[in-house]
C-alpha cells in the first residue's frame, strides 16, 4: 500500500472524531514495555494503557507465549454445543478471584456487550419470576457504560456523550451521583436521591447499575465506598438486583483487585472487561450469582444471548495468562506507588487558576480544568515531553500500565507530559 496514512485519513472513522475534518492520528510502528513507538521513532510513555486495558504494558513475554501456544491449537471454534479448556481455565481464575461467590461466567465480546448481557440477565430474571413490569434500570448521573443501545440508556442523559439519542433509548431512572469521595466525608444526602427513586419505583425497577468508586468516561469522578454499601443494602430492601460495572475498575486499577472489595459487598451481577486480557484481545465477562442463574432459568428459560466469537480460545488463553501474571506480580505495590506519584506530582497544578480539581485513586491521576481541554494542543504538548495522553471534556488524566511504577525516569516523563498538557490548555 503506497500511502496507507492518506487512506486512513480519508476513509477510516476514528472513535469520537470527525472524518471530514479529521484530528491528527499519529502512525504507530510498535509498542514495547510501557511505551508506544511512533513511525518516526519517537517513544511515548503510554499514559492511557491503550484505553486502560494494557495493564502489563506491551510485548509481554508471558502473554505473547499464550497467544502463540493457543494459535498452534486453534484460533477459534463456536461455543454453541462445543467447549474448550481455555474457557474453563479462565472461568476458574475469575471464580477464584471472587472467592467462589458467583455461580456462572458468561463470556461476551466487549465491555459494552457485557453490560447488555447483564441487563438481559436482570430483565429475564424478573420475567421468569412472573414480574415483567420490573423492566427499568436505576443508575447515577455522570456514569458511562458503553456505546450499544441498552448500555447508552444508563449513561448520563444530559452531560454524557449520548445525549443526542434521548427519545430513542429506553427511559431509565437517574439519581444524583454522590459527592463524598471517602467514607469520612459521607453524609446521608449522598444517598438521598437514590433512596427516593428506589422507594417510588421499586415495583418497576429490575436492577441498579453503576461503576463502583470511580466513574470512568463520564468524568473520572470518585465516590466513597459507603455509597456502594448503602446501594447494596437498599437493593436488598426493595427487591432489586445490583449490577456493578467494573469494566474500567477491575483487575487492580483502584488498589484492590475489584473496586467493590473496598466496600465489603458483592453485586448480584458483575461486569468485567478492558484489562481482562491485558490489552491483547477483545473479551469481557459477566459473573452471576446462584440466585440470578436460578431466577433466569426458572420455568425452563435460558439466557438469550450468544455472540459468534463467544469465549474465543485465543482471547481466553491470553486472559488466563494475564490474570496469572497479575496475581504473581507486585501489582498492589505498583498501584500504590502510582497513586503516590500522581498525588504528589500533580499537587502543584491545583494552584493554577484554571484548574478546578486534582485527584488520584489507585493507578488513576486526574486534573480537571474549569473549561474544556483543547485536545490536540494538550496532546501535542504532552508528546513533546515524551508522553501519550488522550484528554476528554475538561479532563487531563492518566491510567498507565502498572509496571511504569518501576521506572522512575519514564514515570517522570508521564508527569511532565501531564503538566505540559495542563499548562498548554491554560494558555490564552
CSV table of C-alpha atoms in Angstrom, one decimal:
chain,number,residue,atom,x,y,z
A,1,UNK,CA,0.0,0.0,0.0
A,2,UNK,CA,1.7,3.2,-1.2
A,3,UNK,CA,0.1,5.7,1.2
A,4,UNK,CA,-1.9,4.0,3.9
A,5,UNK,CA,-1.9,7.1,6.1
A,6,UNK,CA,-3.8,9.1,3.4
A,7,UNK,CA,-6.2,6.2,3.0
A,8,UNK,CA,-6.7,6.2,6.8
A,9,UNK,CA,-7.3,10.0,6.8
A,10,UNK,CA,-9.8,9.9,4.0
A,11,UNK,CA,-11.8,6.8,4.7
A,12,UNK,CA,-11.4,5.5,8.3
A,13,UNK,CA,-13.7,6.8,11.0
A,14,UNK,CA,-11.8,7.0,14.3
A,15,UNK,CA,-13.6,6.9,17.7
A,16,UNK,CA,-15.3,10.2,18.7
A,17,UNK,CA,-13.6,12.0,15.9
A,18,UNK,CA,-14.8,13.6,12.6
A,19,UNK,CA,-13.9,12.1,9.2
A,20,UNK,CA,-14.5,15.2,7.1
A,21,UNK,CA,-12.2,17.4,9.2
A,22,UNK,CA,-10.0,14.8,10.9
A,23,UNK,CA,-7.9,15.3,14.0
A,24,UNK,CA,-4.3,14.1,13.9
A,25,UNK,CA,-3.8,10.3,14.1
A,26,UNK,CA,-0.2,9.5,14.8
A,27,UNK,CA,1.2,6.5,13.0
A,28,UNK,CA,2.4,3.7,15.4
A,29,UNK,CA,5.2,1.4,14.4
A,30,UNK,CA,5.3,-0.7,17.5
A,31,UNK,CA,4.9,-0.8,21.3
A,32,UNK,CA,7.2,-2.2,23.9
A,33,UNK,CA,7.2,-2.1,27.7
A,34,UNK,CA,5.3,0.9,28.8
A,35,UNK,CA,6.0,2.9,25.6
A,36,UNK,CA,4.3,3.4,22.2
A,37,UNK,CA,6.8,3.7,19.3
A,38,UNK,CA,5.8,6.1,16.6
A,39,UNK,CA,6.7,5.6,12.9
A,40,UNK,CA,9.3,8.4,13.2
A,41,UNK,CA,11.0,6.5,16.1
A,42,UNK,CA,9.7,8.8,18.9
A,43,UNK,CA,8.9,6.8,22.1
A,44,UNK,CA,5.9,7.9,24.2
A,45,UNK,CA,5.1,6.7,27.7
A,46,UNK,CA,1.6,5.4,27.4
A,47,UNK,CA,-0.4,7.2,30.0
A,48,UNK,CA,-3.6,5.6,28.7
A,49,UNK,CA,-2.6,1.9,28.8
A,50,UNK,CA,-4.5,1.7,25.4
A,51,UNK,CA,-7.7,2.9,27.0
A,52,UNK,CA,-7.0,1.3,30.3
A,53,UNK,CA,-6.6,-2.3,29.2
A,54,UNK,CA,-2.8,-2.9,28.8
A,55,UNK,CA,-2.1,-3.1,32.5
A,56,UNK,CA,1.1,-5.1,31.9
A,57,UNK,CA,2.4,-2.9,29.0
A,58,UNK,CA,3.4,-4.2,25.6
A,59,UNK,CA,5.2,-7.2,24.2
A,60,UNK,CA,4.8,-9.1,27.4
A,61,UNK,CA,6.6,-12.4,27.0
A,62,UNK,CA,4.1,-14.5,29.0
A,63,UNK,CA,1.2,-13.1,27.1
A,64,UNK,CA,2.9,-13.4,23.7
A,65,UNK,CA,3.6,-17.0,24.5
A,66,UNK,CA,0.0,-17.7,25.5
A,67,UNK,CA,-1.2,-16.4,22.1
A,68,UNK,CA,1.4,-18.4,20.2
A,69,UNK,CA,0.7,-21.6,22.0
A,70,UNK,CA,-3.1,-21.3,21.5
A,71,UNK,CA,-2.6,-20.4,17.9
A,72,UNK,CA,-0.9,-23.7,17.4
A,73,UNK,CA,-4.1,-25.5,18.6
A,74,UNK,CA,-7.0,-23.4,17.2
A,75,UNK,CA,-7.7,-19.7,16.8
A,76,UNK,CA,-11.5,-20.1,17.2
A,77,UNK,CA,-14.3,-22.5,17.4
A,78,UNK,CA,-18.0,-21.8,18.1
A,79,UNK,CA,-19.1,-22.1,21.7
A,80,UNK,CA,-22.6,-23.4,20.9
A,81,UNK,CA,-22.5,-27.1,21.6
A,82,UNK,CA,-18.7,-27.1,21.9
A,83,UNK,CA,-16.3,-26.1,24.6
A,84,UNK,CA,-12.6,-25.9,25.3
A,85,UNK,CA,-10.1,-25.8,28.1
A,86,UNK,CA,-9.1,-22.1,27.8
A,87,UNK,CA,-12.6,-21.0,28.6
A,88,UNK,CA,-12.8,-23.3,31.6
A,89,UNK,CA,-9.3,-22.2,32.9
A,90,UNK,CA,-10.3,-18.5,32.6
A,91,UNK,CA,-13.6,-19.1,34.3
A,92,UNK,CA,-11.8,-20.9,37.2
A,93,UNK,CA,-9.5,-17.9,37.6
A,94,UNK,CA,-12.4,-15.5,37.7
A,95,UNK,CA,-14.4,-17.6,40.2
A,96,UNK,CA,-11.3,-17.9,42.4
A,97,UNK,CA,-10.6,-14.1,42.3
A,98,UNK,CA,-14.1,-13.5,43.5
A,99,UNK,CA,-13.8,-16.1,46.3
A,100,UNK,CA,-16.3,-18.6,44.8
A,101,UNK,CA,-19.2,-16.2,45.3
A,102,UNK,CA,-20.5,-16.5,41.8
A,103,UNK,CA,-22.1,-19.5,40.1
A,104,UNK,CA,-21.8,-18.6,36.4
A,105,UNK,CA,-19.5,-16.8,34.0
A,106,UNK,CA,-20.8,-15.6,30.7
A,107,UNK,CA,-18.1,-14.5,28.1
A,108,UNK,CA,-19.0,-11.5,25.9
A,109,UNK,CA,-17.3,-9.6,23.1
A,110,UNK,CA,-16.6,-6.3,24.8
A,111,UNK,CA,-17.4,-4.3,27.9
A,112,UNK,CA,-20.4,-2.6,26.3
A,113,UNK,CA,-21.8,-6.0,25.3
A,114,UNK,CA,-21.1,-7.3,28.9
A,115,UNK,CA,-23.4,-4.5,30.1
A,116,UNK,CA,-26.1,-5.5,27.6
A,117,UNK,CA,-25.9,-9.1,28.8
A,118,UNK,CA,-26.1,-8.1,32.5
A,119,UNK,CA,-29.2,-6.0,31.7
A,120,UNK,CA,-30.7,-9.0,29.9
A,121,UNK,CA,-30.0,-11.2,32.9
A,122,UNK,CA,-31.8,-8.8,35.1
A,123,UNK,CA,-34.8,-8.4,32.8
A,124,UNK,CA,-35.1,-12.2,32.2
A,125,UNK,CA,-34.8,-12.8,36.0
A,126,UNK,CA,-37.9,-10.8,36.7
A,127,UNK,CA,-39.7,-12.1,33.6
A,128,UNK,CA,-39.2,-15.6,34.8
A,129,UNK,CA,-40.4,-14.7,38.3
A,130,UNK,CA,-43.7,-13.6,36.7
A,131,UNK,CA,-42.9,-9.9,37.3
A,132,UNK,CA,-42.4,-8.5,33.8
A,133,UNK,CA,-43.3,-5.0,34.9
A,134,UNK,CA,-39.8,-4.8,36.6
A,135,UNK,CA,-38.0,-3.7,33.4
A,136,UNK,CA,-36.5,-0.3,34.2
A,137,UNK,CA,-33.0,0.5,35.5
A,138,UNK,CA,-31.8,2.9,38.1
A,139,UNK,CA,-28.3,4.4,37.9
A,140,UNK,CA,-26.4,7.6,39.0
A,141,UNK,CA,-25.6,10.6,36.9
A,142,UNK,CA,-22.2,11.1,35.3
A,143,UNK,CA,-21.9,7.3,34.5
A,144,UNK,CA,-20.7,5.7,31.3
A,145,UNK,CA,-21.4,2.1,30.4
A,146,UNK,CA,-20.7,1.7,26.7
A,147,UNK,CA,-21.9,2.6,23.2
A,148,UNK,CA,-24.5,0.0,22.5
A,149,UNK,CA,-28.2,0.8,23.0
A,150,UNK,CA,-29.1,-0.6,26.4
A,151,UNK,CA,-25.7,0.5,27.7
A,152,UNK,CA,-26.3,4.0,26.3
A,153,UNK,CA,-29.6,4.2,28.1
A,154,UNK,CA,-27.8,4.1,31.5
A,155,UNK,CA,-25.2,6.6,30.6
A,156,UNK,CA,-25.8,10.2,31.8
A,157,UNK,CA,-28.6,11.5,29.5
A,158,UNK,CA,-27.7,15.2,29.9
A,159,UNK,CA,-23.9,15.5,30.3
A,160,UNK,CA,-23.0,12.2,28.7
A,161,UNK,CA,-21.8,11.6,25.2
A,162,UNK,CA,-25.1,10.0,24.1
A,163,UNK,CA,-27.5,12.9,24.8
A,164,UNK,CA,-28.5,13.0,21.1
A,165,UNK,CA,-30.2,9.6,21.4
A,166,UNK,CA,-32.7,10.9,24.0
A,167,UNK,CA,-36.1,9.9,22.9
A,168,UNK,CA,-34.9,6.8,21.2
A,169,UNK,CA,-33.3,5.0,24.1
A,170,UNK,CA,-35.4,3.4,26.9
A,171,UNK,CA,-36.0,6.0,29.7
A,172,UNK,CA,-34.2,4.9,32.8
A,173,UNK,CA,-34.0,6.5,36.3
A,174,UNK,CA,-31.1,8.7,37.3
A,175,UNK,CA,-30.2,9.5,40.8
A,176,UNK,CA,-27.7,12.2,41.8
A,177,UNK,CA,-24.2,11.0,42.0
A,178,UNK,CA,-22.7,11.1,45.5
A,179,UNK,CA,-20.4,13.9,46.3
A,180,UNK,CA,-18.4,12.3,49.1
A,181,UNK,CA,-15.1,10.7,47.9
A,182,UNK,CA,-14.3,9.0,51.2
A,183,UNK,CA,-16.3,7.4,54.0
A,184,UNK,CA,-15.2,10.2,56.4
A,185,UNK,CA,-16.8,12.8,54.1
A,186,UNK,CA,-20.0,10.8,53.9
A,187,UNK,CA,-23.4,12.5,54.5
A,188,UNK,CA,-26.8,11.0,54.2
A,189,UNK,CA,-27.6,13.4,51.4
A,190,UNK,CA,-25.2,11.4,49.2
A,191,UNK,CA,-27.7,8.5,49.0
A,192,UNK,CA,-31.0,10.5,49.4
A,193,UNK,CA,-31.8,10.9,45.7
A,194,UNK,CA,-31.0,7.2,45.1
A,195,UNK,CA,-33.2,6.2,48.0
A,196,UNK,CA,-36.2,8.3,46.9
A,197,UNK,CA,-36.1,6.8,43.4
A,198,UNK,CA,-36.0,3.3,44.8
A,199,UNK,CA,-38.8,3.9,47.2
A,200,UNK,CA,-41.0,5.4,44.4
A,201,UNK,CA,-40.2,3.0,41.6
A,202,UNK,CA,-39.1,-0.3,43.1
A,203,UNK,CA,-42.1,-2.0,41.6
A,204,UNK,CA,-40.8,-1.3,38.1
A,205,UNK,CA,-37.0,-1.5,38.6
A,206,UNK,CA,-35.2,-4.6,37.5
A,207,UNK,CA,-31.8,-3.6,38.6
A,208,UNK,CA,-29.4,-0.9,39.8
A,209,UNK,CA,-26.3,-0.4,37.8
A,210,UNK,CA,-23.3,1.9,38.4
A,211,UNK,CA,-19.5,1.9,38.4
A,212,UNK,CA,-18.1,1.4,41.9
A,213,UNK,CA,-15.7,4.0,43.4
A,214,UNK,CA,-14.7,5.6,40.0
A,215,UNK,CA,-16.9,6.7,37.2
A,216,UNK,CA,-14.7,6.5,34.2
A,217,UNK,CA,-15.5,8.0,30.8
A,218,UNK,CA,-18.4,10.0,32.4
A,219,UNK,CA,-15.9,12.3,34.1
A,220,UNK,CA,-13.4,10.4,36.3
A,221,UNK,CA,-15.5,11.1,39.3
A,222,UNK,CA,-14.6,9.3,42.6
A,223,UNK,CA,-17.1,8.3,45.3
A,224,UNK,CA,-17.0,6.8,48.7
A,225,UNK,CA,-17.1,3.0,49.4
A,226,UNK,CA,-20.0,3.8,51.7
A,227,UNK,CA,-22.2,4.6,48.7
A,228,UNK,CA,-21.6,1.1,47.3
A,229,UNK,CA,-22.5,-0.4,50.7
A,230,UNK,CA,-25.7,1.7,51.1
A,231,UNK,CA,-26.7,0.9,47.5
A,232,UNK,CA,-26.3,-2.8,48.2
A,233,UNK,CA,-28.5,-2.5,51.4
A,234,UNK,CA,-31.2,-0.6,49.6
A,235,UNK,CA,-31.3,-3.0,46.7
A,236,UNK,CA,-31.9,-5.9,49.1
A,237,UNK,CA,-34.5,-3.9,51.0
A,238,UNK,CA,-36.5,-3.1,47.8
A,239,UNK,CA,-36.0,-6.4,46.0
A,240,UNK,CA,-33.9,-5.0,43.1
A,241,UNK,CA,-30.8,-6.7,41.6
A,242,UNK,CA,-27.4,-4.9,41.8
A,243,UNK,CA,-25.2,-4.8,38.8
A,244,UNK,CA,-21.7,-3.4,39.2
A,245,UNK,CA,-19.8,-2.3,36.1
A,246,UNK,CA,-16.1,-3.0,36.9
A,247,UNK,CA,-15.0,-2.9,33.3
A,248,UNK,CA,-12.7,0.0,34.0
A,249,UNK,CA,-12.0,-0.5,37.7
A,250,UNK,CA,-11.4,-4.3,37.7
A,251,UNK,CA,-8.0,-6.1,38.0
A,252,UNK,CA,-6.3,-3.7,40.4
A,253,UNK,CA,-6.9,-0.2,39.0
A,254,UNK,CA,-8.3,1.3,42.2
A,255,UNK,CA,-5.9,-0.5,44.6
A,256,UNK,CA,-7.9,-3.7,45.2
A,257,UNK,CA,-8.5,-6.5,42.7
A,258,UNK,CA,-12.0,-5.2,42.3
A,259,UNK,CA,-13.3,-1.8,43.5
A,260,UNK,CA,-16.3,-3.3,45.3
A,261,UNK,CA,-14.0,-5.1,47.6
A,262,UNK,CA,-13.2,-1.8,49.3
A,263,UNK,CA,-16.9,-1.5,50.2
A,264,UNK,CA,-17.1,-5.1,51.5
A,265,UNK,CA,-20.1,-6.1,49.4
A,266,UNK,CA,-20.8,-8.2,46.3
A,267,UNK,CA,-23.1,-7.4,43.4
A,268,UNK,CA,-25.6,-9.9,42.1
A,269,UNK,CA,-24.1,-9.4,38.6
A,270,UNK,CA,-20.5,-8.3,37.9
A,271,UNK,CA,-19.3,-6.9,34.6
A,272,UNK,CA,-15.6,-7.2,33.7
A,273,UNK,CA,-13.6,-6.3,30.6
A,274,UNK,CA,-10.8,-4.0,29.4
A,275,UNK,CA,-7.8,-5.3,31.4
A,276,UNK,CA,-9.2,-8.9,31.3
A,277,UNK,CA,-6.9,-9.9,28.5
A,278,UNK,CA,-4.1,-7.5,29.4
A,279,UNK,CA,-5.0,-5.5,26.3
A,280,UNK,CA,-4.3,-8.2,23.8
A,281,UNK,CA,-7.7,-9.2,22.6
A,282,UNK,CA,-11.3,-8.1,23.0
A,283,UNK,CA,-13.1,-10.0,25.6
A,284,UNK,CA,-15.4,-9.4,28.6
A,285,UNK,CA,-17.1,-11.5,31.3
A,286,UNK,CA,-20.3,-11.3,33.2
A,287,UNK,CA,-20.4,-13.1,36.6
A,288,UNK,CA,-23.8,-14.0,38.1
A,289,UNK,CA,-24.8,-15.5,41.5
A,290,UNK,CA,-26.7,-18.7,42.0
A,291,UNK,CA,-29.8,-16.6,42.7
A,292,UNK,CA,-29.6,-14.9,39.4
A,293,UNK,CA,-28.9,-18.2,37.5
A,294,UNK,CA,-31.8,-20.0,39.1
A,295,UNK,CA,-34.1,-16.9,38.5
A,296,UNK,CA,-33.2,-16.6,34.8
A,297,UNK,CA,-33.7,-20.3,34.2
A,298,UNK,CA,-36.9,-20.7,36.2
A,299,UNK,CA,-39.6,-22.3,34.1
A,300,UNK,CA,-37.1,-23.7,31.6
A,301,UNK,CA,-35.9,-20.4,30.2
A,302,UNK,CA,-32.3,-19.8,29.0
A,303,UNK,CA,-30.3,-16.7,28.8
A,304,UNK,CA,-31.0,-15.2,25.4
A,305,UNK,CA,-27.6,-14.1,24.2
A,306,UNK,CA,-24.8,-15.9,22.2
A,307,UNK,CA,-22.1,-14.0,20.3
A,308,UNK,CA,-20.4,-15.5,17.4
A,309,UNK,CA,-17.0,-15.1,19.0
A,310,UNK,CA,-18.1,-16.0,22.5
A,311,UNK,CA,-15.2,-17.4,24.6
A,312,UNK,CA,-12.8,-17.1,21.7
A,313,UNK,CA,-9.9,-19.5,22.6
A,314,UNK,CA,-7.1,-17.0,21.8
A,315,UNK,CA,-8.8,-14.4,24.0
A,316,UNK,CA,-9.5,-16.8,26.8
A,317,UNK,CA,-5.9,-18.1,26.7
A,318,UNK,CA,-4.3,-14.7,26.9
A,319,UNK,CA,-6.8,-13.6,29.6
A,320,UNK,CA,-5.9,-16.6,31.8
A,321,UNK,CA,-2.2,-15.8,31.3
A,322,UNK,CA,-2.8,-12.1,32.1
A,323,UNK,CA,-4.5,-13.0,35.4
A,324,UNK,CA,-1.8,-15.4,36.3
A,325,UNK,CA,0.8,-12.8,35.6
A,326,UNK,CA,-1.1,-10.1,37.6
A,327,UNK,CA,-1.5,-12.3,40.6
A,328,UNK,CA,2.1,-13.2,40.9
A,329,UNK,CA,3.3,-9.6,40.2
A,330,UNK,CA,3.7,-6.9,42.9
A,331,UNK,CA,0.7,-5.1,41.5
A,332,UNK,CA,-0.5,-3.7,44.8
A,333,UNK,CA,2.8,-2.1,45.5
A,334,UNK,CA,2.9,-0.7,41.9
A,335,UNK,CA,-0.6,0.7,42.1
A,336,UNK,CA,0.2,2.3,45.5
A,337,UNK,CA,3.4,3.9,44.1
A,338,UNK,CA,1.5,5.3,41.1
A,339,UNK,CA,-1.2,6.7,43.4
A,340,UNK,CA,1.5,8.5,45.5
A,341,UNK,CA,3.2,9.7,42.3
A,342,UNK,CA,0.0,11.2,41.0
A,343,UNK,CA,-0.9,12.7,44.4
A,344,UNK,CA,2.5,14.3,44.9
A,345,UNK,CA,3.5,15.0,41.3
A,346,UNK,CA,0.3,16.8,40.3
A,347,UNK,CA,-0.5,18.6,43.5
A,348,UNK,CA,1.1,21.9,42.4
A,349,UNK,CA,-1.3,22.1,39.4
A,350,UNK,CA,-4.2,22.6,41.8
A,351,UNK,CA,-2.8,26.2,42.5
A,352,UNK,CA,-3.4,27.2,38.9
A,353,UNK,CA,-6.5,29.4,38.4
A,354,UNK,CA,-7.8,27.4,35.5
A,355,UNK,CA,-7.7,24.1,37.4
A,356,UNK,CA,-10.9,23.0,39.2
A,357,UNK,CA,-9.5,19.9,40.9
A,358,UNK,CA,-6.6,17.4,41.1
A,359,UNK,CA,-7.3,13.9,42.4
A,360,UNK,CA,-5.8,10.4,42.4
A,361,UNK,CA,-7.1,7.0,43.3
A,362,UNK,CA,-5.1,3.8,42.7
A,363,UNK,CA,-3.4,4.0,39.3
A,364,UNK,CA,-5.5,6.9,38.2
A,365,UNK,CA,-4.4,10.5,38.2
A,366,UNK,CA,-6.8,13.3,37.2
A,367,UNK,CA,-6.5,17.0,36.6
A,368,UNK,CA,-9.9,18.7,36.0
A,369,UNK,CA,-9.9,22.1,34.3
A,370,UNK,CA,-12.6,24.8,34.5
A,371,UNK,CA,-13.1,24.7,30.8
A,372,UNK,CA,-12.9,22.1,28.0
A,373,UNK,CA,-9.4,20.9,27.1
A,374,UNK,CA,-8.1,21.9,23.6
A,375,UNK,CA,-7.4,18.2,22.9
A,376,UNK,CA,-4.9,18.5,20.0
A,377,UNK,CA,-3.0,21.3,21.7
A,378,UNK,CA,-2.8,19.5,25.0
A,379,UNK,CA,-1.9,16.2,23.4
A,380,UNK,CA,0.9,17.6,21.4
A,381,UNK,CA,2.3,19.4,24.5
A,382,UNK,CA,2.4,16.0,26.3
A,383,UNK,CA,4.1,14.4,23.3
A,384,UNK,CA,6.9,16.9,23.3
A,385,UNK,CA,7.6,15.7,26.8
A,386,UNK,CA,7.6,12.0,25.6
A,387,UNK,CA,4.1,11.1,26.9
A,388,UNK,CA,0.9,9.9,25.3
A,389,UNK,CA,-2.4,11.2,26.8
A,390,UNK,CA,-6.0,11.3,25.5
A,391,UNK,CA,-7.8,14.2,27.2
A,392,UNK,CA,-11.5,14.5,27.1
A,393,UNK,CA,-14.0,17.0,28.2
A,394,UNK,CA,-12.4,19.1,31.0
A,395,UNK,CA,-10.1,16.3,32.0
A,396,UNK,CA,-6.4,15.6,31.5
A,397,UNK,CA,-5.8,12.2,33.2
A,398,UNK,CA,-3.6,9.1,33.2
A,399,UNK,CA,-4.3,5.4,33.7
A,400,UNK,CA,-1.0,3.8,32.8
A,401,UNK,CA,0.3,0.3,32.8
A,402,UNK,CA,1.3,-0.8,36.3
A,403,UNK,CA,5.0,-1.6,35.5
A,404,UNK,CA,5.5,2.1,34.9
A,405,UNK,CA,5.9,2.4,38.7
A,406,UNK,CA,9.2,0.5,38.4
A,407,UNK,CA,10.8,3.1,36.1
A,408,UNK,CA,11.2,6.5,37.7
A,409,UNK,CA,12.5,8.2,34.6
A,410,UNK,CA,9.5,7.1,32.5
A,411,UNK,CA,7.1,7.9,35.3
A,412,UNK,CA,8.7,11.4,35.5
A,413,UNK,CA,8.1,11.8,31.7
A,414,UNK,CA,4.4,11.0,32.1
A,415,UNK,CA,4.1,13.5,34.9
A,416,UNK,CA,5.9,16.1,32.9
A,417,UNK,CA,3.6,15.4,30.0
A,418,UNK,CA,0.5,15.9,32.2
A,419,UNK,CA,2.0,19.2,33.4
A,420,UNK,CA,2.7,20.3,29.9
A,421,UNK,CA,-0.8,19.4,28.7
A,422,UNK,CA,-2.4,21.4,31.6
A,423,UNK,CA,-0.3,24.5,31.0
A,424,UNK,CA,-0.8,24.4,27.3
A,425,UNK,CA,-4.5,24.1,27.9
A,426,UNK,CA,-4.5,27.2,30.1
A,427,UNK,CA,-2.5,29.4,27.8
A,428,UNK,CA,-4.5,32.4,26.5
